[in-house]
XYZ file of C-alpha atoms in Angstrom:
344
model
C 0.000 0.000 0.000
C 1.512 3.637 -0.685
C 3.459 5.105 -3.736
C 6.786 5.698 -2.287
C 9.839 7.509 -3.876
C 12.196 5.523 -2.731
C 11.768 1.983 -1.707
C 10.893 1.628 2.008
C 13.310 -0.158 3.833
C 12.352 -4.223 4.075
C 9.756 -5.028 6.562
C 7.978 -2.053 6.295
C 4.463 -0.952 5.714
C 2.719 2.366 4.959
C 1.107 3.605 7.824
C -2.777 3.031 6.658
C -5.681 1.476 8.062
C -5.265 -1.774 5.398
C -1.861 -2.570 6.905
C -2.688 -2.544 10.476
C -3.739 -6.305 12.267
C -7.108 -7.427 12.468
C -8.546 -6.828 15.914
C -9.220 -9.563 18.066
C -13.123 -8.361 18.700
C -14.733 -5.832 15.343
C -17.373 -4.739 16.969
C -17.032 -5.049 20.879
C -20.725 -3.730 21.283
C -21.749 -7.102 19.886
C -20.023 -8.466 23.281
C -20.620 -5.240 25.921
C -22.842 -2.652 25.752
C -24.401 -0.377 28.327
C -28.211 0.674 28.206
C -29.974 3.421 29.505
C -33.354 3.245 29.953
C -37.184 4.612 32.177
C -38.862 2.722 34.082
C -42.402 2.093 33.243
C -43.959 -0.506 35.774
C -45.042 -2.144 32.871
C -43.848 -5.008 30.445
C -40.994 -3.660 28.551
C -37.801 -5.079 26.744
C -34.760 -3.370 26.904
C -32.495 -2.860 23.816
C -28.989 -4.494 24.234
C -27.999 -5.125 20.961
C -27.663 -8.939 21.394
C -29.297 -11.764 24.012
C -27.288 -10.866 27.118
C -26.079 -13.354 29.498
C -24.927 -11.104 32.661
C -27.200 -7.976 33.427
C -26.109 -5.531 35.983
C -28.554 -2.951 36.525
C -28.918 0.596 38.656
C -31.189 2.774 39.415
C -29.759 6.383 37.998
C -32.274 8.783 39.454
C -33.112 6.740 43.464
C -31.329 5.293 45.977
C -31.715 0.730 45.549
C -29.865 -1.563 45.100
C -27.885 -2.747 42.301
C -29.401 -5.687 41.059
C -27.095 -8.557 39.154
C -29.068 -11.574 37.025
C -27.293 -14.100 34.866
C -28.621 -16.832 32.559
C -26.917 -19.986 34.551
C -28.989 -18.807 37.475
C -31.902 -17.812 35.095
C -33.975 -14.497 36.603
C -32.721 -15.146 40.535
C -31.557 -11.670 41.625
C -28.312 -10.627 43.392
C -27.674 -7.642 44.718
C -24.107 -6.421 44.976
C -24.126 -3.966 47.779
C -25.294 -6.456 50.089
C -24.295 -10.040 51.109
C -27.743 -11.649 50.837
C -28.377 -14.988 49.677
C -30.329 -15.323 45.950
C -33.049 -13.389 46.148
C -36.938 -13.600 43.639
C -36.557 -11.454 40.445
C -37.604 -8.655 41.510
C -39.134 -7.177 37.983
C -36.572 -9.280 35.801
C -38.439 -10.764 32.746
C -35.873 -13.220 30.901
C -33.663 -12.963 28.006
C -35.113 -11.486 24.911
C -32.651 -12.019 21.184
C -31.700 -8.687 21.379
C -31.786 -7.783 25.076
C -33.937 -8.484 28.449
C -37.342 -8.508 29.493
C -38.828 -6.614 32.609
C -42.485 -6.027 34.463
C -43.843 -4.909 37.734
C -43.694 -8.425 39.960
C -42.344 -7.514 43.072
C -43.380 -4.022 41.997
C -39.958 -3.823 40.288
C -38.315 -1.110 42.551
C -34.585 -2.498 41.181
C -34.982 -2.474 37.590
C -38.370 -0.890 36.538
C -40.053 1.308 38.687
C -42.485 3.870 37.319
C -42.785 7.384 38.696
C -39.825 9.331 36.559
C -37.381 6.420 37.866
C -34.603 6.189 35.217
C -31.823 3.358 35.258
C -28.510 1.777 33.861
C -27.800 -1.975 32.640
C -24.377 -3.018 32.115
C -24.385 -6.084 29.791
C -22.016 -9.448 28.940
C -22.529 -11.897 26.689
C -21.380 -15.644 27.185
C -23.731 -17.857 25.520
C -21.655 -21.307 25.379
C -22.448 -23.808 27.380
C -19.967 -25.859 29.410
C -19.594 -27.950 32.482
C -16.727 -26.765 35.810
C -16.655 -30.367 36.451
C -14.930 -31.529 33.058
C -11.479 -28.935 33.789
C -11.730 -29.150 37.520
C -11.878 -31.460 40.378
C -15.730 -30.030 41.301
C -18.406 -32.665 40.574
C -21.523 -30.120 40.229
C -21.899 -27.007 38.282
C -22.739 -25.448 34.812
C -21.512 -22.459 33.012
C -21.494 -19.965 30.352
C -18.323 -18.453 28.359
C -17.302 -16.744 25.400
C -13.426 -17.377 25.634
C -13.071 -14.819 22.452
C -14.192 -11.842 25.006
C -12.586 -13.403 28.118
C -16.149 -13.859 30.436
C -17.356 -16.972 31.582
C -20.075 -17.017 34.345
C -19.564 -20.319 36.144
C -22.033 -22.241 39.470
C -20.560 -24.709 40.966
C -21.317 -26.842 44.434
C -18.975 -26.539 46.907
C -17.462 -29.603 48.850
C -15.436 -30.500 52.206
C -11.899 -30.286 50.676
C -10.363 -27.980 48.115
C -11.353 -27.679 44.912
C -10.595 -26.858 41.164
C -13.372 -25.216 39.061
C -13.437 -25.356 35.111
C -14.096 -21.352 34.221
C -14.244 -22.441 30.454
C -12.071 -19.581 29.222
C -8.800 -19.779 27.071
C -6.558 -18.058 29.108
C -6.425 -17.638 33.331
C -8.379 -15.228 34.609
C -7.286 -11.843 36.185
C -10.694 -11.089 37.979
C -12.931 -13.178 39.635
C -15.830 -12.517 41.460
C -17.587 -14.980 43.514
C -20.846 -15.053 45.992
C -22.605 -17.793 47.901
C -26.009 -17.830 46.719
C -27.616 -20.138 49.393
C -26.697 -17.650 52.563
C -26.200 -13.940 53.338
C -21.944 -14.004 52.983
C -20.027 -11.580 51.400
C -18.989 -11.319 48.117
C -14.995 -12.843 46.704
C -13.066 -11.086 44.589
C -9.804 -12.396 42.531
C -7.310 -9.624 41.334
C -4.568 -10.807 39.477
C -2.628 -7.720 40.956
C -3.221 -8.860 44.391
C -2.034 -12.246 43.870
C -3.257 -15.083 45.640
C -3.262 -14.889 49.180
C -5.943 -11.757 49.433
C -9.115 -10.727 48.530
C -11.408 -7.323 47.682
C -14.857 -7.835 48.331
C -17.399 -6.102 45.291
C -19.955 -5.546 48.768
C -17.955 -3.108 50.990
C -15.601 -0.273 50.854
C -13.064 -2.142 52.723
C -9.088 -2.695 51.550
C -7.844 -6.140 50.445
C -7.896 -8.790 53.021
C -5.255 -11.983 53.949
C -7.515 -14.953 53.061
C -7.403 -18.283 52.186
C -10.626 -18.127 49.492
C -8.002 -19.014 46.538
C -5.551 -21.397 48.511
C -3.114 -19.571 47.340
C -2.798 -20.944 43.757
C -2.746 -18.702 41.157
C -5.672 -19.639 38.318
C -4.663 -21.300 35.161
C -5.514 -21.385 31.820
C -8.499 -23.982 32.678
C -9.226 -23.584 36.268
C -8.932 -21.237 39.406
C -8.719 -23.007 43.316
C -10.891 -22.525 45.957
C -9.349 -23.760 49.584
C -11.159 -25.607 51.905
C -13.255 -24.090 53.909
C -15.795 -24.526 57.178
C -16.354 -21.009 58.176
C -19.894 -19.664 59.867
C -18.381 -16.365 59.439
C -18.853 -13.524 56.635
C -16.857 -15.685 54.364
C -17.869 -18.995 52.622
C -16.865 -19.416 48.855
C -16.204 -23.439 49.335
C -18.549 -25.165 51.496
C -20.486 -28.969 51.183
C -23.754 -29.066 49.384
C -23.880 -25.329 48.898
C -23.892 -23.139 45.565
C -22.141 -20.681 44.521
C -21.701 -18.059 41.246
C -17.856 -16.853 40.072
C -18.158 -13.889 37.006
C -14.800 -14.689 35.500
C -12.883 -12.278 33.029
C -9.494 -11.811 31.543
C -7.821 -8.938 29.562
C -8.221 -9.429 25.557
C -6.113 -6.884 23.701
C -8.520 -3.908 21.701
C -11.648 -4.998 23.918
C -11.031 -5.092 27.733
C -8.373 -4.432 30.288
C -7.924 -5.754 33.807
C -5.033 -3.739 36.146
C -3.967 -1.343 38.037
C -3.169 2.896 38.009
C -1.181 4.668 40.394
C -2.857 7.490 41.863
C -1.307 10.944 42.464
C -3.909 13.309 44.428
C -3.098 15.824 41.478
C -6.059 17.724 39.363
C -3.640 16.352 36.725
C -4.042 13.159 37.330
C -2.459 9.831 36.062
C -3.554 8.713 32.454
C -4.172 4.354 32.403
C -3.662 2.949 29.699
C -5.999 0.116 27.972
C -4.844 0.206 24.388
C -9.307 1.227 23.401
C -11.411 3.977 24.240
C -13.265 2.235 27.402
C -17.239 1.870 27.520
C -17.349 0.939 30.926
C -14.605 1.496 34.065
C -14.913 -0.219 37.346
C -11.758 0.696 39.902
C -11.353 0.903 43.890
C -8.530 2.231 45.377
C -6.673 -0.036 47.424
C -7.578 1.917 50.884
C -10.570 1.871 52.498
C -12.841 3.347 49.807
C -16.151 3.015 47.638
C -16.022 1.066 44.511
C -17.292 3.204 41.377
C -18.256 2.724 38.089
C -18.147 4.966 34.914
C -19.475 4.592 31.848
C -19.903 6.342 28.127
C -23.489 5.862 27.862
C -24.027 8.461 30.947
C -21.452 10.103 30.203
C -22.087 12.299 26.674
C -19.107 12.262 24.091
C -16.132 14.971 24.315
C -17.219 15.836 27.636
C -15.459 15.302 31.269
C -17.192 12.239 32.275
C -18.315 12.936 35.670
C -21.018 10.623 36.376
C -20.521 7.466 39.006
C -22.516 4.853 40.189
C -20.644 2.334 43.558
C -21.737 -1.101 43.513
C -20.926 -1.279 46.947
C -23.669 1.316 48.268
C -27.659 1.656 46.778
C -27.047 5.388 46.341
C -28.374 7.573 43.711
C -26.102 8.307 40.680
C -23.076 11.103 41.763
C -23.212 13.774 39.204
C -19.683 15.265 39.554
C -17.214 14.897 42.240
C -15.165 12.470 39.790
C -13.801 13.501 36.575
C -12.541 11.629 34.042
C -11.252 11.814 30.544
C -11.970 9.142 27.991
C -9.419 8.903 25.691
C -8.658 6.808 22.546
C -6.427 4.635 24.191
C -7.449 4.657 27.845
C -8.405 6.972 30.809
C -7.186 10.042 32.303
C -8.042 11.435 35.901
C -8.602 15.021 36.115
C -9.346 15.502 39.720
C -7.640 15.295 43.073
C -10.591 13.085 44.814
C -8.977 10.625 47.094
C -11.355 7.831 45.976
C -10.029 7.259 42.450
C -7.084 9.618 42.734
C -5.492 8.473 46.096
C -1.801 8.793 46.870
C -0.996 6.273 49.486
């Protein structure tokens, strides 16, 4: 490609969009997208752009919960800001071809509340079927993956010893979240950058904890280890007879991006690379601090993106307070807030 007057050097291209690699993932809203829509009280389906298989919704405009449904589970409702068990559906429908489904029952205060209520649904789609026990040393589950955009959803049945659990992706996972769905514990999380002797949980502000949840064994390209574990406290994630739900993901160049940024409590903050402009940004300082998530649907285009939403808290969305830059290639913090701009 390119009319040159002298002959490029050998192994070099013309700098043009035909020369440059394929991406892994074309269109990476056939994979993630983020919807916006009112609630009604009423029947509805809500636009995704494909059948979803993990729906995390919000309420923008009031202070409930954030509401989490997946299509292993079917329409069973989690809520991430608190450590219940599996709760009823709460106003979730099902999965429609090219979205989700949602009416009053339960008079739908999570997901579609009338009165002026407006709300947010963050969206993943799996949609291949395979079974934890066929990688793994688990004997009950079932699961959902789509190894070309790293996300598998994965139940399993805990037992008395340790275990390994198939998560049906290519590669090992760098995040994993996990929650017991038969009791009110807290909710597991897996960050490569933490290694594998701690845990973050998605329902608190609190810092990374020691803990044994991942018997220290870092996940492989088939499976991730959960210890064995007795506890009646806070945490279960391995436990006889009881179920549980991991939301596995790993980084795939172009698409998605799982690490770390180091804060400088600077109105200039530090820019984070992804390699994409980013749809959706989840981060927590590692402190004792809120979770919070921003996203480009809320947040119009060329504009400081200033509006957050914690999963850790039912609050009402935070219109400023936070401001970020979305950039071709990544992020950039432009405040000096301590809770995604911290120091320490």
């Amino acid at each position: 490609k390119g009319d040159f007057y002298y002959e490029p050097p050998s192994g070099f291209l013309a700098l043009c969009t035909d020369n440059l690699s394929a991406p892994e993932i074309k269109l990476p809203d056939e994979y993630f997208n983020t919807a916006l829509y009112d609630g009604t009280g009423a029947s509805q389906t809500i636009a995704v752009g494909f059948q979803p298989d993990f729906v995390w919704a919000k309420s923008r405009s009031t202070a409930v919960n954030n509401v989490l449904y997946d299509s292993v589970r079917g329409t069973g409702r989690l809520e991430s800001n608190t450590n219940l068990a599996e709760g009823s559906r709460d106003g979730f429908a099902g999965y429609s071809s090219n979205g989700f489904d949602v009416d009053d029952d339960g008079g739908g205060g999570s997901i579609n509340y009338p009165s002026g209520r407006t709300y947010v649904a963050w969206n993943w789609k799996a949609g291949t079927s395979f079974d934890p026990a066929t990688a793994g040393t688990v004997t009950t589950g079932s699961g959902s993956s789509n190894s070309t955009a790293g996300f598998s959803i994965v139940k399993y049945t805990g037992e008395s010893g340790s275990i390994t659990v198939g998560h049906g992706l290519s590669q090992a996972p760098e995040c994993i979240i996990i929650k017991n769905l038969d009791g009110t514990y807290m909710w597991s999380g897996y960050f490569k950058s933490l290694g594998n002797t701690e845990s973050i949980s998605l329902g608190d502000a609190g810092a990374a904890y020691p803990e044994k949840t991942w018997n220290d064994t870092t996940p492989l390209s088939t499976v991730f280890t959960l210890g064995a574990s007795t506890e009646t406290s806070s945490h279960r994630f391995n436990y006889t007879g009881e179920d549980f739900i991991a939301y596995c993901f790993h980084s795939v160049e172009g698409y998605s991006k799982v690490g770390t940024y180091t804060g400088n409590l600077n109105a200039d903050g530090p820019f984070a690379y992804t390699g994409f402009s980013p749809a959706f940004i989840m981060f927590k300082p590692d402190a004792s601090a809120d979770w919070t998530i921003c996203d480009n649907k809320r947040n119009t285009y060329n504009a400081v993106a200033d509006k957050t939403l914690n999963p850790n808290l039912n609050s009402a969305e935070h219109d400023g307070g936070m401001d970020f830059d979305f950039l071709s290639n990544g992020f950039k913090i432009r405040n000096a807030n301590s809770d995604n701009n911290h120091n320490v």
